[in-house]
Every structure is written in C-alpha cells, then in structure tokens.
Amino acid sequence: MSYETILVETRDAVGIIRLNRPKALNALSRQLIADLNAALDDFEADAGIGAIVLTGSEKAFAAGADIKEMQALGYVDVFMDDFVARWEQLSRVRKPVIAAVAGFALGGGCELALMCDLVIAADNAKFGQPEITLGLMPGAGGTQRLARSVGKAKTMDMVLTGRMIDASEAERIGLVSRVVPTDELVETAIAVAQKMAGLSLPAVMMAKEAVNRAFESPLADGIRTERRLFHSLFATEDAREGMEAFLDKRPAAFRNR
Ligand code: CO8
C-alpha cells in the first residue's frame, strides 16, 4: 500500500513507518495523521508483525502540527472536529512501537514520540513543546505524558518557555531510552524492534499493557493488573517453551510472535 505522506516497509517481523513531508519538516497534517493511522492499523492487524518503528528524516522527526492548516481553524472547528482525538490512535496500538527520533521533535512531534513505548534519539535530536510561542499550548498530551515521563520541573520549563532540549539532556531526564549517532539511528531502532519481535508476542503485549497501567492507575491497581497478566501468561505455550528452553540450555522457539 502506498501513501501520500509516509513511507512504509517491513523488515522481517518489523513494520517501519517513515514520516515523509520533507518540505514541511514532517509537519503533522490531517493527511499525514490519516496515513499514519491507516499504516498502524495494517501493522496491528498483520500477524507477521511483532514491533513497529516510527521515524522521520535526519532533519526532522516532526516539527509539530501543521501550522498552516491550524491557522485557518476557529474554536468551533477544532471542538466539533476534535482532530487531536485522531492523533491518539498511536497511543492505543497494542504492539510495541519505537520512536526513532533525529532532528526536530517539536510540539505534536514531541507528543507523538511520547505516545511510543520507547524513544531512541539520534545525537542531533531536539525535543520541545513550543506551542506557547504561538499563543497556544500542547494539546496532544504534552502537559500530561511529558510530566509523567520527566516530572514537573522540566515539563514546566519546556511548556512555559518553549525551550528546546538536546538529545543528551533528553536522555539525562529520562525522555529517551538511548542516544546513538545519527547515521546509526534507524538501524539501531530496527535491531531493538527485531529483538522484541523475536519474543513471545502475547508476553510483550501484556508487559506493555502493564507498564502503561503505571501511568493511569494508583499503585495497588497497577500491581493487581500486573499480577493478573503475569498469571495469565502461564496459560501460553510460549511460557512453557521459554522456561523449557532455558532449562535445556537452548534458544527458545516462540510460536506466537
Ligand atoms: N507546520 C507547518 N509548516 C512547518 C512547520 C509546522 N509545524 N514547521 C516547519 N514548517 C515549514 C516552514 O514553514 C518552512 O516552509 P517554507 O519553506 O514553505 O517556508 C519549512 O517547513 C522549513 O522550515 P524552516 O525554514 O522554519 O526551517 P528552520 O530549519 O529554519 O527551522 C524549526 C526549523 C525550528 C523547526 C522551525 O521550522 C519551527 O520553529 N517550526 C515550528 C515548530 C512549532 O512551533 N511546532 C509546534 C506546532 S503547534 C503543535 O504542534 C500543536 C500540537 C498540539 C496537538 C494538536 C493536535 C492536532
């Protein structure tokens, strides 16, 4: 399937989505979000895909919502259309999604990265929530996911001033998992995704669900969810195989991946 604003490919069991509006630094237009959602749906439904990588170009992961499109909108337009809701589809994907971020990840671009399960950054990456400089504020989780991810001090600093942070600061504050040289970014992200895709998919999906509960529920509820999911994995053939393989000192051959 080909799209107007993204490039899609698969590498073994990994689905790769590359945002591709180079002239607008991958600004997140209505069309781009529609294309992204369609590609995510396809990978989610494809039993052969175990993990997804979302990336952009070396210059920009995404420079935010498309300001040219937004500029034409009034309150009733954005309220009735609720276009932010469509962006949230990424946060509902059940398979693991890795953001591979080089260049600018600003505004909605930073928020999109925050919806992914882990962010791998190139050493030239820059993260920011500059909406305040437009007379706006973050609208796709930038005040919420960012605060839960890096805490109040850095979130207020970024959201109230629009200050961009570089990759090393982003790693220091826990916004990104790893920083790698720019020319190794996509291959590193694909290798991490391949590692995940080689494991038991139900276990990976349940582990993702459990970690995400930590951001949505009180501790006791999160622990209970974790316990129930942990118990349920004992019903899978993959868990039998994983434990047996360890004791046999051989690699596990998971079937549900
Ligand atoms: N929207 C539309 N076009 C953009 C955007 C954008 N966000 N960012 C860059 N572009 C375009 C520029 O207009 C320019 O186009 P043209 O060549 O036609 O003039 C082209 O991309 C290249 O940009 P620059 O010439 O500005 O490149 P520089 O290298 O000089 O600067 C920057 C790069 C610093 C990234 C600069 O482009 C910039 O500041 N961009 C805007 C960043 C921004 O403010 N982002 C936040 C947008 S608001 C937002 O994301 C709200 C999300 C809330 C959720 C909403 C849900 C829908």
Coordinates of C-alpha atoms and ligand atoms in Angstrom, one line a residue:
M1 CA 0.0 0.0 0.0
S2 CA 1.4 3.4 -0.8
Y3 CA 0.6 6.7 1.0
E4 CA 0.9 10.4 0.2
T5 CA 2.8 11.5 3.3
I6 CA 4.6 8.4 4.8
L7 CA 6.8 5.6 3.5
V8 CA 6.1 2.1 4.8
E9 CA 8.2 -1.0 4.6
T10 CA 8.7 -4.2 6.6
R11 CA 11.9 -5.8 7.6
D12 CA 11.4 -9.4 8.8
A13 CA 8.8 -9.1 11.6
V14 CA 9.3 -5.3 12.0
G15 CA 7.0 -2.7 10.4
I16 CA 8.7 0.6 9.6
I17 CA 6.8 3.9 9.1
R18 CA 8.8 6.9 7.9
L19 CA 7.1 10.3 8.1
N20 CA 7.7 11.9 4.7
R21 CA 6.8 15.6 4.2
P22 CA 10.4 16.9 3.8
K23 CA 9.4 20.4 2.6
A24 CA 7.4 21.0 5.8
L25 CA 9.8 19.2 8.2
N26 CA 7.2 16.4 8.5
A27 CA 4.5 18.8 10.0
L28 CA 1.6 16.6 11.1
S29 CA -1.1 17.5 8.6
R30 CA -4.5 16.0 8.5
Q31 CA -3.4 13.7 5.6
L32 CA -0.3 12.6 7.5
I33 CA -2.3 11.6 10.5
A34 CA -4.8 9.7 8.4
D35 CA -1.9 7.9 6.6
L36 CA -0.2 7.1 9.8
N37 CA -3.3 5.7 11.4
A38 CA -4.0 3.5 8.3
A39 CA -0.4 2.1 8.4
L40 CA -0.7 1.5 12.2
D41 CA -4.0 -0.4 11.6
D42 CA -2.4 -2.5 8.9
F43 CA 0.6 -3.5 11.1
E44 CA -1.5 -4.1 14.1
A45 CA -3.7 -6.5 12.1
D46 CA -0.7 -8.2 10.5
A47 CA 0.1 -11.4 12.5
G48 CA 3.6 -11.4 10.9
I49 CA 4.5 -8.1 12.5
G50 CA 5.8 -8.1 16.1
A51 CA 7.0 -4.5 16.5
I52 CA 6.8 -1.1 14.8
V53 CA 9.4 1.6 14.3
L54 CA 8.2 5.2 13.7
T55 CA 10.8 7.6 12.3
G56 CA 11.2 10.7 10.2
S57 CA 14.2 12.2 8.3
E58 CA 17.6 13.2 9.6
K59 CA 16.5 16.8 9.8
A60 CA 13.1 16.3 11.5
F61 CA 11.1 13.6 13.2
A62 CA 8.2 16.1 13.0
A63 CA 8.1 19.8 13.6
G64 CA 4.6 19.7 15.1
A65 CA 1.1 20.1 14.0
D66 CA 0.8 21.8 10.6
I67 CA 0.6 25.5 11.5
K68 CA -0.7 26.4 8.0
E69 CA -3.7 24.1 8.5
M70 CA -4.3 25.1 12.1
Q71 CA -4.1 28.8 11.4
A72 CA -7.4 28.6 9.4
L73 CA -9.3 27.0 12.3
G74 CA -11.6 28.6 14.9
Y75 CA -12.8 27.3 18.2
V76 CA -16.0 25.6 16.9
D77 CA -14.0 23.9 14.1
V78 CA -11.5 22.3 16.5
F79 CA -14.1 21.5 19.1
M80 CA -16.5 19.8 16.6
D81 CA -13.8 18.1 14.6
D82 CA -11.8 17.1 17.7
F83 CA -8.8 16.5 15.4
V84 CA -6.5 15.8 18.4
A85 CA -8.5 12.6 19.1
R86 CA -7.3 11.1 15.8
W87 CA -3.7 11.6 16.9
E88 CA -4.3 9.4 19.9
Q89 CA -4.6 6.2 17.8
L90 CA -0.8 5.7 18.2
S91 CA -1.2 5.5 22.0
R92 CA -3.8 2.7 21.6
V93 CA -1.5 0.4 19.5
R94 CA -1.0 -2.8 21.4
K95 CA 2.2 -4.0 19.7
P96 CA 5.4 -2.2 20.8
V97 CA 6.2 1.0 19.0
I98 CA 9.7 2.5 19.0
A99 CA 10.2 6.2 18.0
A100 CA 13.5 6.7 16.2
V101 CA 14.0 10.5 16.5
A102 CA 16.5 12.5 14.6
G103 CA 16.3 16.3 14.2
F104 CA 13.3 18.2 15.4
A105 CA 10.6 16.6 17.5
L106 CA 8.5 19.7 18.4
G107 CA 5.0 20.2 19.6
G108 CA 2.8 17.5 18.2
G109 CA 6.0 15.7 17.1
C110 CA 7.3 15.5 20.6
E111 CA 3.9 14.4 21.7
L112 CA 3.9 11.7 19.1
A113 CA 7.2 10.4 20.3
L114 CA 5.8 10.4 23.9
M115 CA 3.0 8.1 22.7
C116 CA 5.5 5.5 21.6
D117 CA 6.8 2.9 24.1
L118 CA 10.4 3.9 23.9
V119 CA 12.3 6.7 22.2
I120 CA 15.7 6.2 20.6
A121 CA 17.3 9.5 19.8
A122 CA 20.0 10.5 17.3
D123 CA 22.7 12.7 18.7
N124 CA 21.2 15.6 16.7
A125 CA 17.7 15.3 18.1
K126 CA 15.9 18.3 19.6
F127 CA 12.8 18.0 21.6
G128 CA 10.5 20.8 22.5
Q129 CA 6.9 22.0 23.2
P130 CA 7.0 25.4 21.5
E131 CA 3.2 25.8 21.3
I132 CA 3.3 28.6 23.9
T133 CA 5.3 30.8 21.5
L134 CA 2.3 30.5 19.1
G135 CA -0.1 31.7 21.7
L136 CA -1.2 28.1 22.2
M137 CA -0.4 25.2 24.5
P138 CA 0.3 21.5 24.0
G139 CA -2.9 19.7 23.0
A140 CA -1.9 16.0 22.4
G141 CA -0.5 15.0 25.8
G142 CA 2.4 17.4 26.1
T143 CA 1.4 18.6 29.5
Q144 CA 0.4 15.1 30.7
R145 CA 2.6 12.4 29.2
L146 CA 5.7 14.7 29.4
A147 CA 5.0 15.5 33.1
R148 CA 4.5 11.8 33.9
S149 CA 7.7 11.0 31.9
V150 CA 10.1 13.6 33.1
G151 CA 8.4 15.3 36.1
K152 CA 7.2 18.8 36.8
A153 CA 10.4 20.8 36.7
K154 CA 11.5 20.0 33.2
T155 CA 7.9 20.0 31.9
M156 CA 7.2 23.5 33.2
D157 CA 10.5 24.7 31.8
M158 CA 9.7 23.3 28.3
V159 CA 6.0 24.0 28.2
L160 CA 6.0 27.6 29.6
T161 CA 9.1 28.8 27.7
G162 CA 9.2 26.7 24.6
R163 CA 12.8 25.8 25.3
M164 CA 14.2 23.0 23.1
I165 CA 16.3 20.4 24.8
D166 CA 19.0 18.4 23.0
A167 CA 19.5 14.6 22.9
S168 CA 21.8 14.4 25.9
E169 CA 19.5 16.4 28.1
A170 CA 16.6 14.3 26.9
E171 CA 18.5 11.2 27.9
R172 CA 19.5 12.6 31.3
I173 CA 15.9 13.5 32.2
G174 CA 14.5 10.1 31.0
L175 CA 12.6 11.3 27.9
V176 CA 14.6 8.9 25.7
S177 CA 16.0 5.4 26.3
R178 CA 19.2 5.7 24.3
V179 CA 21.2 8.2 22.2
V180 CA 23.1 6.9 19.2
P181 CA 25.0 8.5 16.3
T182 CA 22.6 9.9 13.7
D183 CA 23.7 7.6 10.9
E184 CA 23.1 4.6 13.2
L185 CA 19.6 5.6 14.4
V186 CA 17.2 3.7 12.2
E187 CA 19.3 0.5 12.1
T188 CA 19.6 0.6 16.0
A189 CA 15.8 1.1 16.3
I190 CA 15.1 -1.8 13.9
A191 CA 17.5 -4.0 15.8
V192 CA 15.7 -3.2 19.1
A193 CA 12.4 -3.9 17.3
Q194 CA 13.7 -7.2 15.9
K195 CA 14.7 -8.2 19.4
M196 CA 11.1 -7.6 20.6
A197 CA 9.6 -9.2 17.6
G198 CA 11.6 -12.4 18.2
L199 CA 10.0 -12.8 21.7
S200 CA 6.6 -14.1 22.6
L201 CA 4.1 -11.5 21.3
P202 CA 1.4 -12.1 23.9
A203 CA 4.1 -11.6 26.6
V204 CA 5.4 -8.5 25.0
M205 CA 1.9 -7.0 24.5
M206 CA 0.9 -7.8 28.1
A207 CA 4.1 -6.4 29.5
K208 CA 3.5 -3.2 27.5
E209 CA -0.1 -3.0 28.8
A210 CA 1.2 -3.5 32.4
V211 CA 3.8 -0.8 32.2
N212 CA 1.3 1.6 30.7
R213 CA -1.1 1.0 33.7
A214 CA 1.6 2.6 35.9
F215 CA 0.7 5.9 34.3
E216 CA -3.0 5.5 34.5
S217 CA -3.8 4.0 37.9
P218 CA -3.0 4.0 41.6
L219 CA -0.2 1.6 42.6
A220 CA -2.4 -1.1 44.1
D221 CA -4.5 -1.3 40.9
G222 CA -1.4 -1.4 38.7
I223 CA 0.1 -4.2 40.8
R224 CA -3.1 -6.1 40.6
T225 CA -3.2 -5.7 36.8
E226 CA 0.4 -6.8 36.6
R227 CA -0.3 -9.9 38.8
R228 CA -3.3 -10.9 36.6
L229 CA -1.4 -10.6 33.4
F230 CA 1.6 -12.4 34.9
H231 CA -0.7 -15.3 35.9
S232 CA -2.4 -15.4 32.5
L233 CA 0.9 -15.9 30.7
F234 CA 1.2 -19.3 32.4
A235 CA -1.6 -20.4 30.1
T236 CA 0.5 -19.8 27.0
E237 CA 2.6 -22.4 25.1
D238 CA 5.3 -19.7 24.7
A239 CA 5.8 -19.6 28.5
R240 CA 6.2 -23.4 28.6
E241 CA 8.6 -23.2 25.7
G242 CA 10.6 -20.2 27.2
M243 CA 11.1 -21.9 30.6
E244 CA 11.8 -25.3 29.0
A245 CA 14.4 -23.9 26.6
F246 CA 16.2 -22.1 29.4
L247 CA 16.5 -25.4 31.3
D248 CA 17.5 -27.3 28.2
K249 CA 20.2 -24.6 27.5
R250 CA 18.9 -23.8 24.0
P251 CA 17.3 -20.8 22.4
A252 CA 13.5 -20.6 22.8
A253 CA 11.4 -21.1 19.7
F254 CA 8.3 -19.0 20.4
R255 CA 5.3 -19.7 18.3
N256 CA 3.0 -16.7 19.0
R257 CA 5.2 -13.9 17.8
Ligands
CO8_1 N1 3.8 23.5 10.3 C1 3.8 23.8 9.0 N2 5.0 24.1 8.4 C2 6.1 24.0 9.1 C3 6.2 23.6 10.4 C4 4.9 23.4 11.1 N3 4.8 23.0 12.3 N4 7.4 23.6 10.8 C5 8.2 23.9 9.8 N5 7.4 24.2 8.7 C6 7.8 24.6 7.4 C7 8.2 26.0 7.3 O1 7.1 26.9 7.2 C8 9.1 26.0 6.1 O2 8.3 26.0 5.0 P1 8.6 27.1 3.7 O3 9.9 26.6 3.2 O4 7.5 26.9 2.8 O5 8.7 28.4 4.3 C9 9.8 24.7 6.1 O6 9.0 23.8 7.0 C10 11.2 24.7 6.7 O7 11.1 25.3 8.0 P2 12.1 26.5 8.4 O8 12.5 27.3 7.2 O9 11.5 27.2 9.5 O10 13.3 25.6 8.9 P3 14.4 26.0 10.0 O11 15.5 25.0 9.9 O12 14.8 27.5 9.9 O13 13.7 25.9 11.4 C11 12.2 24.9 13.0 C12 13.2 24.7 11.9 C13 12.9 25.5 14.3 C14 11.7 23.5 13.4 C15 11.1 25.8 12.6 O14 10.6 25.4 11.3 C16 9.9 25.9 13.6 O15 10.0 26.6 14.6 N6 8.8 25.2 13.2 C17 7.6 25.3 14.0 C18 7.7 24.5 15.3 C19 6.5 24.6 16.1 O16 6.1 25.7 16.6 N7 5.8 23.5 16.3 C20 4.6 23.4 17.1 C21 3.4 23.4 16.3 S1 1.9 23.5 17.2 C22 1.6 21.9 17.6 O17 2.3 21.0 17.3 C23 0.4 21.8 18.4 C24 0.1 20.3 18.6 C25 -1.0 20.2 19.5 C26 -1.8 19.0 19.2 C27 -2.7 19.3 18.2 C28 -3.4 18.1 17.7 C29 -3.7 18.2 16.3

